[in-house]
mmCIF file of C-alpha atoms in Angstrom:
data_model
loop_
_atom_site.group_PDB
_atom_site.id
_atom_site.type_symbol
_atom_site.label_atom_id
_atom_site.label_comp_id
_atom_site.label_asym_id
_atom_site.label_seq_id
_atom_site.Cartn_x
_atom_site.Cartn_y
_atom_site.Cartn_z
ATOM 1 C CA MET A 6 62.851 -22.235 -74.481
ATOM 2 C CA ARG A 7 63.576 -20.860 -71.050
ATOM 3 C CA THR A 8 66.720 -18.518 -71.841
ATOM 4 C CA ARG A 9 68.632 -17.871 -68.072
ATOM 5 C CA SER A 10 68.551 -14.100 -67.737
ATOM 6 C CA GLY A 11 63.997 -14.776 -68.145
ATOM 7 C CA LYS A 12 64.246 -17.615 -65.121
ATOM 8 C CA ARG A 13 67.136 -14.533 -62.722
ATOM 9 C CA THR A 14 65.025 -12.411 -63.299
ATOM 10 C CA ARG A 15 61.768 -13.971 -61.777
ATOM 11 C CA ASP A 16 64.328 -15.305 -59.065
ATOM 12 C CA ASP A 17 65.037 -11.570 -58.486
ATOM 13 C CA SER A 18 60.918 -10.470 -58.120
ATOM 14 C CA ASP A 19 60.646 -13.388 -56.271
ATOM 15 C CA ASN A 20 63.308 -12.340 -53.625
ATOM 16 C CA GLU A 21 61.538 -8.812 -53.768
ATOM 17 C CA GLU A 22 57.775 -10.232 -53.330
ATOM 18 C CA ALA A 23 59.667 -12.093 -50.613
ATOM 19 C CA GLY A 24 61.536 -9.312 -49.075
ATOM 20 C CA LYS A 25 58.166 -6.361 -49.082
ATOM 21 C CA CYS A 26 56.479 -9.296 -47.065
ATOM 22 C CA THR A 27 59.637 -9.478 -44.420
ATOM 23 C CA ASN A 28 59.099 -5.646 -43.569
ATOM 24 C CA VAL A 29 55.512 -6.540 -43.303
ATOM 25 C CA LEU A 30 55.333 -8.965 -41.327
ATOM 26 C CA VAL A 31 59.019 -8.920 -38.539
ATOM 27 C CA HIS A 32 59.375 -6.322 -36.342
ATOM 28 C CA SER A 33 62.776 -4.438 -36.395
ATOM 29 C CA ASP A 34 64.075 -6.507 -32.887
ATOM 30 C CA PRO A 35 66.509 -8.932 -33.842
ATOM 31 C CA LEU A 36 65.427 -11.608 -33.017
ATOM 32 C CA ASP A 37 66.264 -15.143 -34.711
ATOM 33 C CA ALA A 38 64.539 -16.445 -37.744
ATOM 34 C CA GLY A 39 62.186 -19.580 -35.927
ATOM 35 C CA ALA A 40 60.781 -16.314 -33.216
ATOM 36 C CA ARG A 41 59.936 -13.792 -36.862
ATOM 37 C CA LYS A 42 58.136 -16.480 -38.193
ATOM 38 C CA SER A 43 56.253 -17.715 -35.798
ATOM 39 C CA GLN A 44 55.451 -13.463 -34.309
ATOM 40 C CA ALA A 45 54.094 -13.371 -37.902
ATOM 41 C CA GLN A 46 51.839 -16.504 -38.272
ATOM 42 C CA ARG A 47 50.173 -14.752 -35.261
ATOM 43 C CA ARG A 48 47.105 -13.630 -35.606
ATOM 44 C CA VAL A 49 45.977 -11.110 -33.102
ATOM 45 C CA VAL A 50 42.547 -11.991 -31.404
ATOM 46 C CA PRO A 51 40.967 -8.782 -30.540
ATOM 47 C CA PRO A 52 39.102 -9.244 -26.942
ATOM 48 C CA LYS A 53 35.593 -9.959 -26.674
ATOM 49 C CA LYS A 54 33.833 -6.506 -26.208
ATOM 50 C CA LYS A 55 32.344 -6.848 -22.705
ATOM 51 C CA ALA A 56 28.300 -6.047 -21.820
ATOM 52 C CA LYS A 57 26.870 -3.122 -20.620
ATOM 53 C CA MET A 58 25.051 -3.611 -17.622
ATOM 54 C CA SER A 59 22.443 -0.982 -17.882
ATOM 55 C CA VAL A 60 22.466 0.067 -14.262
ATOM 56 C CA PRO A 61 19.087 2.068 -13.297
ATOM 57 C CA SER A 62 20.220 5.608 -11.849
ATOM 58 C CA GLN A 63 18.530 7.471 -8.816
ATOM 59 C CA GLU A 64 15.692 9.084 -11.220
ATOM 60 C CA VAL A 65 14.571 6.039 -12.755
ATOM 61 C CA ARG A 66 14.351 3.810 -9.099
ATOM 62 C CA ALA A 67 12.197 6.996 -7.942
ATOM 63 C CA HIS A 68 10.102 7.192 -10.808
ATOM 64 C CA CYS A 69 9.754 3.136 -10.494
ATOM 65 C CA LEU A 70 8.418 3.921 -6.972
ATOM 66 C CA SER A 71 6.289 7.252 -7.629
ATOM 67 C CA GLU A 72 4.500 4.309 -10.058
ATOM 68 C CA MET A 73 3.795 2.021 -7.654
ATOM 69 C CA PRO A 74 0.384 1.621 -5.891
ATOM 70 C CA LEU A 75 -0.121 3.574 -2.258
ATOM 71 C CA ASP A 76 -1.085 0.529 -0.915
ATOM 72 C CA ILE A 77 1.529 -1.849 -2.607
ATOM 73 C CA MET A 78 4.296 1.189 -1.566
ATOM 74 C CA PHE A 79 2.894 2.003 2.481
ATOM 75 C CA GLU A 80 2.751 -2.743 2.593
ATOM 76 C CA ILE A 81 6.332 -2.369 1.434
ATOM 77 C CA PHE A 82 7.234 0.515 4.116
ATOM 78 C CA ALA A 83 5.201 -0.619 7.083
ATOM 79 C CA LEU A 84 8.513 -3.237 7.425
ATOM 80 C CA LEU A 85 10.857 -1.038 6.898
ATOM 81 C CA HIS A 86 12.877 0.156 10.607
ATOM 82 C CA PRO A 87 12.519 4.788 10.917
ATOM 83 C CA LYS A 88 16.004 5.494 10.568
ATOM 84 C CA ASP A 89 15.312 3.891 6.830
ATOM 85 C CA LEU A 90 11.970 5.345 6.582
ATOM 86 C CA VAL A 91 13.718 8.413 7.464
ATOM 87 C CA SER A 92 17.009 7.610 5.148
ATOM 88 C CA LEU A 93 13.261 7.108 1.733
ATOM 89 C CA CYS A 94 12.693 11.153 2.864
ATOM 90 C CA MET A 95 15.905 11.730 1.619
ATOM 91 C CA ALA A 96 15.850 10.240 -1.730
ATOM 92 C CA GLY A 97 13.143 11.980 -2.834
ATOM 93 C CA LYS A 98 10.927 15.266 -3.072
ATOM 94 C CA ALA A 99 8.246 12.631 -3.622
ATOM 95 C CA LEU A 100 9.434 10.159 -1.236
ATOM 96 C CA LEU A 101 9.191 13.085 1.034
ATOM 97 C CA SER A 102 5.854 14.434 0.254
ATOM 98 C CA THR A 103 4.481 10.318 0.436
ATOM 99 C CA LEU A 104 5.578 9.406 3.157
ATOM 100 C CA ARG A 105 4.863 13.505 5.144
ATOM 101 C CA SER A 106 0.721 12.925 4.171
ATOM 102 C CA ASP A 107 -1.427 12.265 6.765
ATOM 103 C CA TYR A 108 -1.827 8.568 5.350
ATOM 104 C CA ALA A 109 1.054 7.393 6.108
ATOM 105 C CA GLN A 110 1.494 8.276 8.958
ATOM 106 C CA SER A 111 0.415 4.327 10.523
ATOM 107 C CA ILE A 112 3.526 3.653 9.457
ATOM 108 C CA TRP A 113 5.433 5.993 11.440
ATOM 109 C CA ILE A 114 3.772 4.411 14.645
ATOM 110 C CA LYS A 115 3.939 1.429 13.721
ATOM 111 C CA ALA A 116 7.429 0.928 13.776
ATOM 112 C CA ARG A 117 8.513 3.507 15.815
ATOM 113 C CA GLU A 118 6.260 1.029 18.279
ATOM 114 C CA ALA A 119 8.119 -1.484 16.861
ATOM 115 C CA THR A 120 11.699 -0.140 18.022
ATOM 116 C CA ARG A 121 9.794 0.536 21.253
ATOM 117 C CA ALA A 122 10.222 4.020 21.465
ATOM 118 C CA PRO A 123 8.227 6.931 23.622
ATOM 119 C CA ALA A 124 6.519 9.101 21.057
ATOM 120 C CA PRO A 125 7.307 12.334 19.501
ATOM 121 C CA PRO A 126 6.585 15.622 21.615
ATOM 122 C CA GLU A 127 3.398 17.863 20.292
ATOM 123 C CA ASP A 128 5.328 20.245 18.451
ATOM 124 C CA LEU A 129 6.969 17.639 16.430
ATOM 125 C CA THR A 130 5.783 14.864 13.754
ATOM 126 C CA GLU A 131 6.953 11.465 13.618
ATOM 127 C CA LEU A 132 8.926 12.003 10.701
ATOM 128 C CA GLN A 133 11.304 14.761 13.084
ATOM 129 C CA TRP A 134 10.519 12.964 15.688
ATOM 130 C CA ALA A 135 12.691 9.336 14.037
ATOM 131 C CA ALA A 136 15.166 11.376 11.864
ATOM 132 C CA LEU A 137 15.470 13.081 15.764
ATOM 133 C CA ILE A 138 16.449 10.004 16.974
ATOM 134 C CA PHE A 139 17.272 7.176 15.326
ATOM 135 C CA LYS A 140 20.119 9.647 13.125
ATOM 136 C CA THR A 141 23.208 9.697 14.320
ATOM 137 C CA SER A 142 24.495 12.185 12.402
ATOM 138 C CA CYS A 143 24.832 16.676 13.504
ATOM 139 C CA MET A 144 21.755 17.982 11.505
ATOM 140 C CA SER A 145 24.432 21.166 11.353
ATOM 141 C CA CYS A 146 27.335 19.877 9.319
ATOM 142 C CA LYS A 147 26.293 15.672 8.986
ATOM 143 C CA GLY A 148 29.241 14.778 11.170
ATOM 144 C CA ARG A 149 28.777 11.703 11.826
ATOM 145 C CA ASP A 150 28.702 9.592 15.795
ATOM 146 C CA VAL A 151 27.089 11.753 17.152
ATOM 147 C CA LYS A 152 26.159 10.653 20.800
ATOM 148 C CA THR A 153 23.989 13.461 22.455
ATOM 149 C CA ILE A 154 20.680 15.340 21.478
ATOM 150 C CA ASP A 155 19.916 18.663 23.316
ATOM 151 C CA PHE A 156 16.172 18.231 23.366
ATOM 152 C CA MET A 157 15.667 22.012 24.223
ATOM 153 C CA LEU A 158 17.207 22.790 20.718
ATOM 154 C CA ARG A 159 15.100 19.864 19.477
ATOM 155 C CA ARG A 160 18.914 18.679 17.270
ATOM 156 C CA ARG A 161 21.584 16.196 17.496
ATOM 157 C CA LEU A 162 24.333 18.476 17.110
ATOM 158 C CA CYS A 163 28.186 17.593 17.471
ATOM 159 C CA THR A 164 30.182 20.475 20.025
ATOM 160 C CA LYS A 165 31.723 21.921 17.193
ATOM 161 C CA CYS A 166 28.639 22.843 15.849
ATOM 162 C CA LYS A 167 27.395 23.634 19.349
ATOM 163 C CA LYS A 168 30.063 27.138 19.693
ATOM 164 C CA LEU A 169 29.732 27.959 15.686
ATOM 165 C CA HIS A 170 25.708 28.249 16.223
ATOM 166 C CA LEU A 171 24.560 28.948 19.355
ATOM 167 C CA ILE A 172 24.607 32.467 21.151
ATOM 168 C CA PRO A 173 24.614 33.205 25.396
ATOM 169 C CA THR A 174 22.372 35.496 25.720
ATOM 170 C CA LYS A 175 24.836 38.330 26.620
ATOM 171 C CA MET A 176 25.881 38.037 23.446
ATOM 172 C CA PHE A 177 22.308 39.149 21.673
ATOM 173 C CA PRO A 178 23.176 42.521 21.168
ATOM 174 C CA ARG A 179 26.391 42.229 19.477
ATOM 175 C CA VAL A 180 24.999 39.468 17.315
ATOM 176 C CA PHE A 181 21.256 41.311 16.055
ATOM 177 C CA PRO A 182 22.214 44.775 16.762
ATOM 178 C CA GLU A 183 18.302 44.810 14.406
ATOM 179 C CA LEU A 184 16.454 43.257 16.914
ATOM 180 C CA ASP A 185 14.192 43.092 20.358
ATOM 181 C CA PRO A 186 16.172 40.833 23.073
ATOM 182 C CA SER A 187 12.298 40.314 23.438
ATOM 183 C CA ILE A 188 12.655 37.671 21.139
ATOM 184 C CA THR A 189 14.522 35.154 22.595
ATOM 185 C CA SER A 190 11.195 34.306 24.618
ATOM 186 C CA LEU A 191 9.321 32.592 21.311
ATOM 187 C CA VAL A 192 12.289 30.410 19.927
ATOM 188 C CA TYR A 193 14.535 26.964 22.163
ATOM 189 C CA SER A 194 16.826 27.547 24.800
ATOM 190 C CA THR A 195 19.602 25.685 26.019
ATOM 191 C CA SER A 196 22.868 25.796 28.558
ATOM 192 C CA ALA A 197 23.940 22.544 28.044
ATOM 193 C CA ILE A 198 27.412 24.273 25.173
ATOM 194 C CA ALA A 199 30.630 22.454 26.665
ATOM 195 C CA SER A 200 32.984 24.990 27.737
ATOM 196 C CA ARG A 201 36.812 25.326 28.509
ATOM 197 C CA HIS A 202 36.379 26.352 31.696
ATOM 198 C CA PRO A 203 34.224 24.509 34.631
ATOM 199 C CA HIS A 204 33.400 26.434 36.698
ATOM 200 C CA HIS A 205 32.046 29.518 33.503
ATOM 201 C CA PRO A 206 28.356 30.040 35.805
ATOM 202 C CA LYS A 207 25.975 28.656 33.283
ATOM 203 C CA GLN A 208 23.501 30.822 30.971
ATOM 204 C CA LEU A 209 20.974 30.469 27.765
ATOM 205 C CA TYR A 210 21.948 29.548 24.000
ATOM 206 C CA PHE A 211 20.233 30.153 21.684
ATOM 207 C CA TRP A 212 20.818 28.603 17.437
ATOM 208 C CA LYS A 213 21.012 31.493 15.214
ATOM 209 C CA SER A 214 18.758 29.955 12.660
ATOM 210 C CA ASP A 215 15.989 30.272 14.802
ATOM 211 C CA ILE A 216 16.401 33.514 15.440
ATOM 212 C CA LYS A 217 16.532 34.288 12.473
ATOM 213 C CA LYS A 218 13.401 32.180 11.346
ATOM 214 C CA MET A 219 11.286 33.778 14.211
ATOM 215 C CA ALA A 220 12.600 36.908 13.016
ATOM 216 C CA ALA A 221 11.003 36.417 9.497
ATOM 217 C CA LYS A 222 7.955 34.868 10.879
ATOM 218 C CA LEU A 223 7.777 38.508 12.794
ATOM 219 C CA GLU A 224 7.606 40.662 9.905
ATOM 220 C CA GLY A 225 5.470 38.308 8.100
ATOM 221 C CA ILE A 226 2.896 38.568 10.505
ATOM 222 C CA GLU A 227 3.454 42.609 10.751
ATOM 223 C CA ALA A 228 4.051 43.051 7.143
ATOM 224 C CA GLU A 229 0.629 41.898 7.059
ATOM 225 C CA ILE A 230 -0.862 44.368 9.210
ATOM 226 C CA LYS A 231 0.928 47.052 7.800
ATOM 227 C CA ALA A 232 -1.175 45.945 4.951
ATOM 228 C CA ASN A 233 -4.321 45.384 6.700
ATOM 229 C CA SER A 234 -3.765 48.211 9.058
ATOM 230 C CA GLY A 235 -6.943 46.667 11.320
ATOM 231 C CA SER A 236 -7.095 45.386 15.306
ATOM 232 C CA SER A 237 -7.822 42.185 14.115
ATOM 233 C CA THR A 238 -4.663 41.529 13.495
ATOM 234 C CA LYS A 239 -3.038 42.991 15.363
ATOM 235 C CA LYS A 240 -4.314 41.377 18.057
ATOM 236 C CA SER A 241 -3.391 38.113 16.275
ATOM 237 C CA LEU A 242 0.326 38.745 16.309
ATOM 238 C CA GLU A 243 -0.525 39.204 20.351
ATOM 239 C CA ASP A 244 -2.028 35.943 20.562
ATOM 240 C CA PHE A 245 1.058 34.348 17.913
ATOM 241 C CA LYS A 246 3.848 36.400 20.444
ATOM 242 C CA LYS A 247 1.921 34.231 24.048
ATOM 243 C CA SER A 248 1.306 30.930 21.718
ATOM 244 C CA ARG A 249 4.560 30.688 20.539
ATOM 245 C CA ARG A 250 5.390 31.610 24.616
ATOM 246 C CA GLU A 251 3.633 28.783 26.200
ATOM 247 C CA THR A 252 4.778 26.570 23.752
ATOM 248 C CA VAL A 253 8.704 27.171 25.252
ATOM 249 C CA GLN A 254 7.699 27.060 29.014
ATOM 250 C CA LYS A 255 6.082 23.920 28.508
ATOM 251 C CA VAL A 256 8.827 22.401 26.399
ATOM 252 C CA PHE A 257 10.767 23.249 29.208
ATOM 253 C CA ASN A 258 9.065 22.378 32.023
ATOM 254 C CA ARG A 259 8.888 19.469 30.044
ATOM 255 C CA ASN A 260 12.434 18.631 29.501
ATOM 256 C CA PHE A 261 13.939 16.777 32.134
ATOM 257 C CA ALA A 262 11.035 14.704 32.374
ATOM 258 C CA PHE A 263 11.880 14.120 29.009
ATOM 259 C CA ARG A 264 15.145 13.156 28.709
ATOM 260 C CA LEU A 265 14.701 10.566 31.485
ATOM 261 C CA THR A 266 11.779 8.591 29.019
ATOM 262 C CA TYR A 267 14.277 8.912 26.190
ATOM 263 C CA ASP A 268 17.967 7.894 28.723
ATOM 264 C CA ARG A 269 15.389 4.685 29.936
ATOM 265 C CA TRP A 270 14.862 3.751 26.372
ATOM 266 C CA VAL A 271 17.943 3.671 25.670
ATOM 267 C CA ALA A 272 19.455 2.290 28.322
ATOM 268 C CA SER A 273 16.433 -1.129 27.442
ATOM 269 C CA GLU A 274 17.353 -0.947 24.147
ATOM 270 C CA ALA A 275 20.824 -1.280 25.348
ATOM 271 C CA SER A 276 20.614 -4.257 27.440
ATOM 272 C CA LEU A 277 18.295 -6.224 25.083
ATOM 273 C CA ALA A 278 21.290 -5.848 22.657
ATOM 274 C CA ARG A 279 23.179 -7.230 24.946
ATOM 275 C CA LYS A 280 21.556 -10.219 25.878
ATOM 276 C CA GLU A 281 20.904 -10.917 22.211
ATOM 277 C CA ALA A 282 24.429 -11.095 21.721
ATOM 278 C CA ARG A 283 25.513 -13.315 24.912
ATOM 279 C CA SER A 284 22.102 -15.130 23.565
ATOM 280 C CA ALA A 285 24.059 -15.684 20.158
ATOM 281 C CA VAL A 286 27.169 -16.390 21.689
ATOM 282 C CA ASP A 287 26.024 -19.450 23.775
ATOM 283 C CA LYS A 288 23.976 -20.534 20.830
ATOM 284 C CA ARG A 289 27.276 -20.935 18.525
ATOM 285 C CA CYS A 290 29.611 -22.203 21.434
ATOM 286 C CA GLN A 291 26.670 -24.753 21.572
ATOM 287 C CA ILE A 292 27.414 -25.445 17.882
ATOM 288 C CA LEU A 293 31.519 -25.167 18.123
ATOM 289 C CA VAL A 294 31.686 -28.403 21.286
ATOM 290 C CA GLN A 295 29.586 -30.081 19.161
ATOM 291 C CA ARG A 296 31.840 -30.815 16.502
ATOM 292 C CA PHE A 297 34.456 -30.817 17.860
ATOM 293 C CA ILE A 298 32.681 -33.242 19.723
ATOM 294 C CA GLN A 299 32.168 -34.367 16.745
ATOM 295 C CA LEU A 300 35.667 -34.481 15.193
ATOM 296 C CA GLY A 301 37.012 -36.800 18.317
ATOM 297 C CA HIS A 302 37.691 -34.215 20.656
ATOM 298 C CA SER A 303 36.401 -34.701 24.747
ATOM 299 C CA PRO A 304 34.273 -32.193 26.020
ATOM 300 C CA LEU A 305 36.496 -32.778 29.802
ATOM 301 C CA ASP A 306 38.925 -30.586 26.910
ATOM 302 C CA ILE A 307 36.631 -28.216 26.133
ATOM 303 C CA ASP A 308 36.067 -25.178 28.511
ATOM 304 C CA LEU A 309 33.309 -23.581 27.263
ATOM 305 C CA ASP A 310 33.409 -20.252 29.906
ATOM 306 C CA ARG A 311 36.888 -19.615 27.776
ATOM 307 C CA LEU A 312 35.360 -20.656 24.664
ATOM 308 C CA LYS A 313 32.244 -18.019 25.150
ATOM 309 C CA ARG A 314 35.410 -15.213 26.306
ATOM 310 C CA ARG A 315 37.150 -15.755 22.561
ATOM 311 C CA SER A 316 36.532 -12.649 20.776
ATOM 312 C CA ASP A 317 36.551 -14.471 17.369
ATOM 313 C CA VAL A 318 33.672 -17.164 18.839
ATOM 314 C CA GLN A 319 31.962 -13.124 20.095
ATOM 315 C CA LYS A 320 31.830 -12.151 16.517
ATOM 316 C CA ASN A 321 28.037 -11.841 15.700
ATOM 317 C CA VAL A 322 28.874 -13.311 12.080
ATOM 318 C CA GLU A 323 26.953 -16.491 10.508
ATOM 319 C CA LEU A 324 28.486 -19.834 11.239
ATOM 320 C CA THR A 325 29.704 -20.668 7.807
ATOM 321 C CA ASP A 326 31.952 -23.173 6.672
ATOM 322 C CA LYS A 327 34.135 -20.260 5.963
ATOM 323 C CA VAL A 328 34.514 -19.468 9.721
ATOM 324 C CA TRP A 329 33.949 -22.719 10.626
ATOM 325 C CA ALA A 330 37.748 -23.741 8.860
ATOM 326 C CA ARG A 331 38.840 -19.961 10.763
ATOM 327 C CA LEU A 332 37.799 -21.446 13.910
ATOM 328 C CA ARG A 333 38.357 -25.162 13.651
ATOM 329 C CA GLN A 334 42.297 -23.868 12.830
ATOM 330 C CA ASN A 335 42.261 -21.221 15.534
ATOM 331 C CA ILE A 336 40.969 -23.383 18.746
ATOM 332 C CA GLU A 337 41.256 -26.998 17.600
ATOM 333 C CA PRO A 338 45.197 -26.391 19.084
ATOM 334 C CA VAL A 339 43.671 -24.973 22.291
ATOM 335 C CA LEU A 340 42.221 -28.050 23.119
ATOM 336 C CA ARG A 341 44.798 -30.168 21.832
ATOM 337 C CA ASP A 342 46.630 -28.683 24.934
ATOM 338 C CA ALA A 343 44.304 -29.189 27.204
ATOM 339 C CA ARG A 344 44.324 -32.248 25.993
ATOM 340 C CA GLU A 345 47.664 -32.725 26.845
ATOM 341 C CA ARG A 346 47.858 -31.269 29.973
ATOM 342 C CA ARG A 347 44.782 -33.856 30.917
ATOM 343 C CA LEU A 348 46.475 -37.183 30.037
ATOM 344 C CA GLU A 349 49.118 -36.032 32.182
ATOM 345 C CA GLU A 350 47.252 -34.823 35.752
ATOM 346 C CA GLU A 351 45.938 -38.344 35.033
ATOM 347 C CA ASN A 352 49.260 -40.023 34.470
ATOM 348 C CA LYS A 353 50.459 -38.189 37.610
ATOM 349 C CA VAL A 354 47.531 -39.896 39.211
ATOM 350 C CA VAL A 355 47.884 -43.493 38.019
ATOM 351 C CA ARG A 356 51.801 -43.301 39.002
ATOM 352 C CA SER A 357 50.624 -41.479 42.833
#
């Protein structure tokens, strides 16, 4: 037989269990009963983990290229612009070694001829020549958009680096007191340096690192002479100096003609680029005119010359649906205004 006290005991235990569950499932925020119930019953589903995309590292990509057969690699390289080939040389030692080999010379020549660029001078390789005329960064500080090339120094240099690393003839004894000034006849020099004084007399300037390298070269030859103590080694030093002076003089004599050839090529390429740009604009305008006529606009309302001068039409982008929608939104109001003016003029003629 059930007793009232037993029932009370079970009710108390049930209330205690319910209190425990409430403490576990409900936050301490003062929410109403319905909100507490829904929050207690809500199950938190963890977000799905995104699959990691395996991106090959630069070392892996370089390894894949190094494992590629040379004939296939050269077939790919033959399709590249000289500027892209230079960038490949900077990607790793393996690619640099491959593109500097004798087997790759035909690739450089073919790539250069495709751009109609002049052949390199005798003292520069195809790789050095491509880096000089196609890369537009400063060869000293890597600064961007350097327009001019100093052909006497065989470098593309910004004005800041010229002022930092070029020394005039009169400053040579102060900068290099330990060296014989005659070493300047063995390195390239230039007179093209920006000066704050426009009437400053021109003088020769030398690149510091060229002088240091030449000094190290001569020091190595002199060390060999001391080690061998033979007349043949002394003669080799004199022959080296004589050959080097002839090379420097040859570069100096041909500098003007070579610069003229380069400038003509640059001007020709710029003219060709402008011609191709005009042709692309003409083709794009023809397509636009056809589309506007299909929309019901009269050819009388389309000013072709004015259309060609629009900056949004001159952009060298593909005429996709998105581009067409933007052009239509910008040009169609102009055509409507032209139509209204034309009809107004026609009405005036009819009334008169």
